[in-house]
Amino acid sequence: MSYELQALIGTVELLTVAAAEVSVARVVPLAQGLALIPVTPAVLSALQGDAAVPRPGAGAGFGWHPEGFELRLAAWSKAGPIGCVEAEYFGGSGTQRAAVWSDGRIVLGPLSSGEFEPLPAEGTPISRALRWLGGSVAPGRTDEFDAVGLDAHRSTADWAAG
């Protein structure tokens, strides 16, 4: 079974402000006061027209960041921390990447984990970003990823569809 996610994560209030600037963005509530904006091709296109195509080695280590996206994340982060996450798994192995912006700068990461790498003691990149954003392990949950509900859908498109 596969899992794929490209998203922005922050508080509902912050992401509502961000989504107001990107008409096709959809804010999806998560647990613990957090929410996400699925970064779909339509969202990327709205961020930078037709030039918003995946580019290997793009900003902060994310291949899908359109030109200048880090500046927008930095601007949004002046109102509160915002995380950028991606994950791609198939059959239990895969990769994660995460970074968090706050007060106009990157304050965590970019962090990444590669396929077949051992899990660091401090947790996966996404769990570490969620922790920075205020997420915590809830009773009966395995980690922050699970506790905020990122296991509810298996793809960015599913998150966007609701």
Tab-separated table of C-alpha atoms in Angstrom:
chain	number	residue	atom	x	y	z
A	1	MET	CA	0.000	0.000	0.000
A	2	SER	CA	1.304	3.478	-0.830
A	3	TYR	CA	1.212	6.825	0.940
A	4	GLU	CA	2.024	10.166	-0.663
A	5	LEU	CA	1.639	13.651	0.815
A	6	GLN	CA	2.718	17.185	-0.051
A	7	ALA	CA	1.226	19.710	2.364
A	8	LEU	CA	1.521	22.818	4.446
A	9	ILE	CA	0.677	22.413	8.139
A	10	GLY	CA	-0.116	25.040	10.747
A	11	THR	CA	-2.991	26.290	12.846
A	12	VAL	CA	-6.422	26.558	11.241
A	13	GLU	CA	-6.271	30.342	11.652
A	14	LEU	CA	-2.895	30.718	9.952
A	15	LEU	CA	-3.741	28.409	7.062
A	16	THR	CA	-7.068	30.181	6.529
A	17	VAL	CA	-5.101	33.413	5.994
A	18	ALA	CA	-2.674	31.623	3.654
A	19	ALA	CA	-5.515	29.984	1.702
A	20	ALA	CA	-7.147	33.393	1.179
A	21	GLU	CA	-4.119	34.260	-0.987
A	22	VAL	CA	-4.390	31.035	-3.008
A	23	SER	CA	-7.990	30.702	-4.170
A	24	VAL	CA	-7.774	26.972	-4.964
A	25	ALA	CA	-6.221	26.038	-1.601
A	26	ARG	CA	-8.351	23.990	0.783
A	27	VAL	CA	-7.810	24.031	4.556
A	28	VAL	CA	-8.398	20.619	6.113
A	29	PRO	CA	-8.652	20.448	9.928
A	30	LEU	CA	-6.479	17.948	11.764
A	31	ALA	CA	-6.450	17.078	15.463
A	32	GLN	CA	-4.745	19.157	18.170
A	33	GLY	CA	-5.662	22.533	16.640
A	34	LEU	CA	-3.664	21.943	13.473
A	35	ALA	CA	-4.745	21.863	9.841
A	36	LEU	CA	-3.208	21.211	6.459
A	37	ILE	CA	-3.376	22.582	2.960
A	38	PRO	CA	-2.830	19.790	0.429
A	39	VAL	CA	-0.320	21.095	-2.112
A	40	THR	CA	-1.953	19.856	-5.299
A	41	PRO	CA	-0.927	20.719	-8.876
A	42	ALA	CA	-3.720	23.346	-8.867
A	43	VAL	CA	-2.284	24.970	-5.725
A	44	LEU	CA	1.211	24.955	-7.233
A	45	SER	CA	-0.132	26.473	-10.424
A	46	ALA	CA	-1.937	29.198	-8.486
A	47	LEU	CA	1.255	29.973	-6.574
A	48	GLN	CA	3.264	30.611	-9.714
A	49	GLY	CA	1.323	30.073	-12.915
A	50	ASP	CA	2.528	27.495	-15.395
A	51	ALA	CA	6.113	27.864	-14.133
A	52	ALA	CA	5.114	25.977	-10.959
A	53	VAL	CA	6.366	22.599	-12.051
A	54	PRO	CA	8.465	20.208	-9.973
A	55	ARG	CA	12.161	21.020	-10.151
A	56	PRO	CA	14.762	18.629	-8.716
A	57	GLY	CA	16.758	20.305	-5.984
A	58	ALA	CA	14.313	23.188	-5.496
A	59	GLY	CA	14.018	25.301	-2.360
A	60	ALA	CA	14.649	23.873	1.108
A	61	GLY	CA	15.188	20.464	-0.445
A	62	PHE	CA	11.624	20.147	-1.757
A	63	GLY	CA	11.605	19.358	-5.473
A	64	TRP	CA	8.093	20.736	-5.959
A	65	HIS	CA	8.530	24.258	-4.539
A	66	PRO	CA	7.736	26.867	-7.178
A	67	GLU	CA	10.145	29.756	-7.610
A	68	GLY	CA	9.891	32.154	-4.671
A	69	PHE	CA	7.766	29.840	-2.511
A	70	GLU	CA	10.154	30.106	0.437
A	71	LEU	CA	9.526	33.874	0.481
A	72	ARG	CA	5.792	33.280	0.764
A	73	LEU	CA	6.309	30.716	3.545
A	74	ALA	CA	8.546	33.193	5.357
A	75	ALA	CA	5.886	35.905	5.045
A	76	TRP	CA	3.083	33.628	6.305
A	77	SER	CA	5.291	32.490	9.186
A	78	LYS	CA	5.380	36.003	10.623
A	79	ALA	CA	1.799	35.325	11.781
A	80	GLY	CA	2.698	31.896	13.204
A	81	PRO	CA	4.792	28.822	12.478
A	82	ILE	CA	4.059	26.927	9.289
A	83	GLY	CA	5.442	23.570	8.233
A	84	CYS	CA	6.033	22.153	4.801
A	85	VAL	CA	5.987	18.353	4.644
A	86	GLU	CA	6.208	15.588	2.102
A	87	ALA	CA	6.149	11.828	2.372
A	88	GLU	CA	6.253	9.015	-0.123
A	89	TYR	CA	5.956	5.394	0.973
A	90	PHE	CA	5.261	2.097	-0.717
A	91	GLY	CA	5.215	-1.238	1.058
A	92	GLY	CA	6.497	0.211	4.328
A	93	SER	CA	9.607	1.930	2.988
A	94	GLY	CA	10.001	5.424	1.671
A	95	THR	CA	11.062	8.990	2.327
A	96	GLN	CA	9.987	12.021	4.343
A	97	ARG	CA	10.995	15.667	4.267
A	98	ALA	CA	9.915	18.497	6.558
A	99	ALA	CA	10.797	22.086	7.399
A	100	VAL	CA	9.211	24.700	9.647
A	101	TRP	CA	9.251	28.470	9.174
A	102	SER	CA	8.585	30.922	12.010
A	103	ASP	CA	9.153	34.663	12.335
A	104	GLY	CA	10.171	34.847	8.685
A	105	ARG	CA	12.883	32.162	8.674
A	106	ILE	CA	13.428	28.423	8.716
A	107	VAL	CA	13.602	27.281	12.336
A	108	LEU	CA	13.601	23.520	11.775
A	109	GLY	CA	15.195	21.651	8.918
A	110	PRO	CA	14.963	20.952	6.221
A	111	LEU	CA	14.968	17.434	7.625
A	112	SER	CA	14.828	14.313	5.501
A	113	SER	CA	14.824	10.574	5.902
A	114	GLY	CA	15.735	8.238	3.121
A	115	GLU	CA	14.480	4.855	2.162
A	116	PHE	CA	15.706	2.101	4.505
A	117	GLU	CA	17.377	4.581	6.901
A	118	PRO	CA	16.962	3.760	10.586
A	119	LEU	CA	14.433	5.886	12.475
A	120	PRO	CA	16.247	8.593	14.460
A	121	ALA	CA	15.625	8.666	18.218
A	122	GLU	CA	13.990	12.103	17.929
A	123	GLY	CA	11.447	10.787	15.397
A	124	THR	CA	10.679	11.151	11.723
A	125	PRO	CA	11.039	14.521	9.986
A	126	ILE	CA	7.259	15.011	9.882
A	127	SER	CA	6.770	14.056	13.541
A	128	ARG	CA	9.533	16.484	14.524
A	129	ALA	CA	7.889	19.273	12.505
A	130	LEU	CA	4.498	18.486	14.043
A	131	ARG	CA	6.060	18.627	17.504
A	132	TRP	CA	7.501	22.061	16.687
A	133	LEU	CA	4.030	23.180	15.499
A	134	GLY	CA	2.419	22.066	18.782
A	135	GLY	CA	1.482	18.464	18.029
A	136	SER	CA	2.083	15.785	20.621
A	137	VAL	CA	1.699	12.049	20.999
A	138	ALA	CA	-1.822	11.373	22.250
A	139	PRO	CA	-2.755	8.394	24.428
A	140	GLY	CA	-3.115	5.282	22.294
A	141	ARG	CA	-1.257	6.838	19.336
A	142	THR	CA	2.187	5.845	18.090
A	143	ASP	CA	3.593	9.276	17.172
A	144	GLU	CA	2.645	12.857	16.297
A	145	PHE	CA	1.907	11.859	12.674
A	146	ASP	CA	-0.745	9.429	13.894
A	147	ALA	CA	-1.945	11.678	16.739
A	148	VAL	CA	-2.871	14.631	14.503
A	149	GLY	CA	-4.551	12.339	11.969
A	150	LEU	CA	-2.186	12.344	8.994
A	151	ASP	CA	-3.078	8.690	8.536
A	152	ALA	CA	-6.677	9.590	7.558
A	153	HIS	CA	-5.912	9.685	3.805
A	154	ARG	CA	-3.291	7.986	1.642
A	155	SER	CA	-2.581	10.754	-0.910
A	156	THR	CA	-2.462	14.498	-1.401
A	157	ALA	CA	-5.359	14.186	-3.862
A	158	ASP	CA	-7.461	12.357	-1.245
A	159	TRP	CA	-6.795	15.142	1.276
A	160	ALA	CA	-7.832	17.735	-1.308
A	161	ALA	CA	-11.024	15.821	-2.140
A	162	GLY	CA	-12.005	15.574	1.508
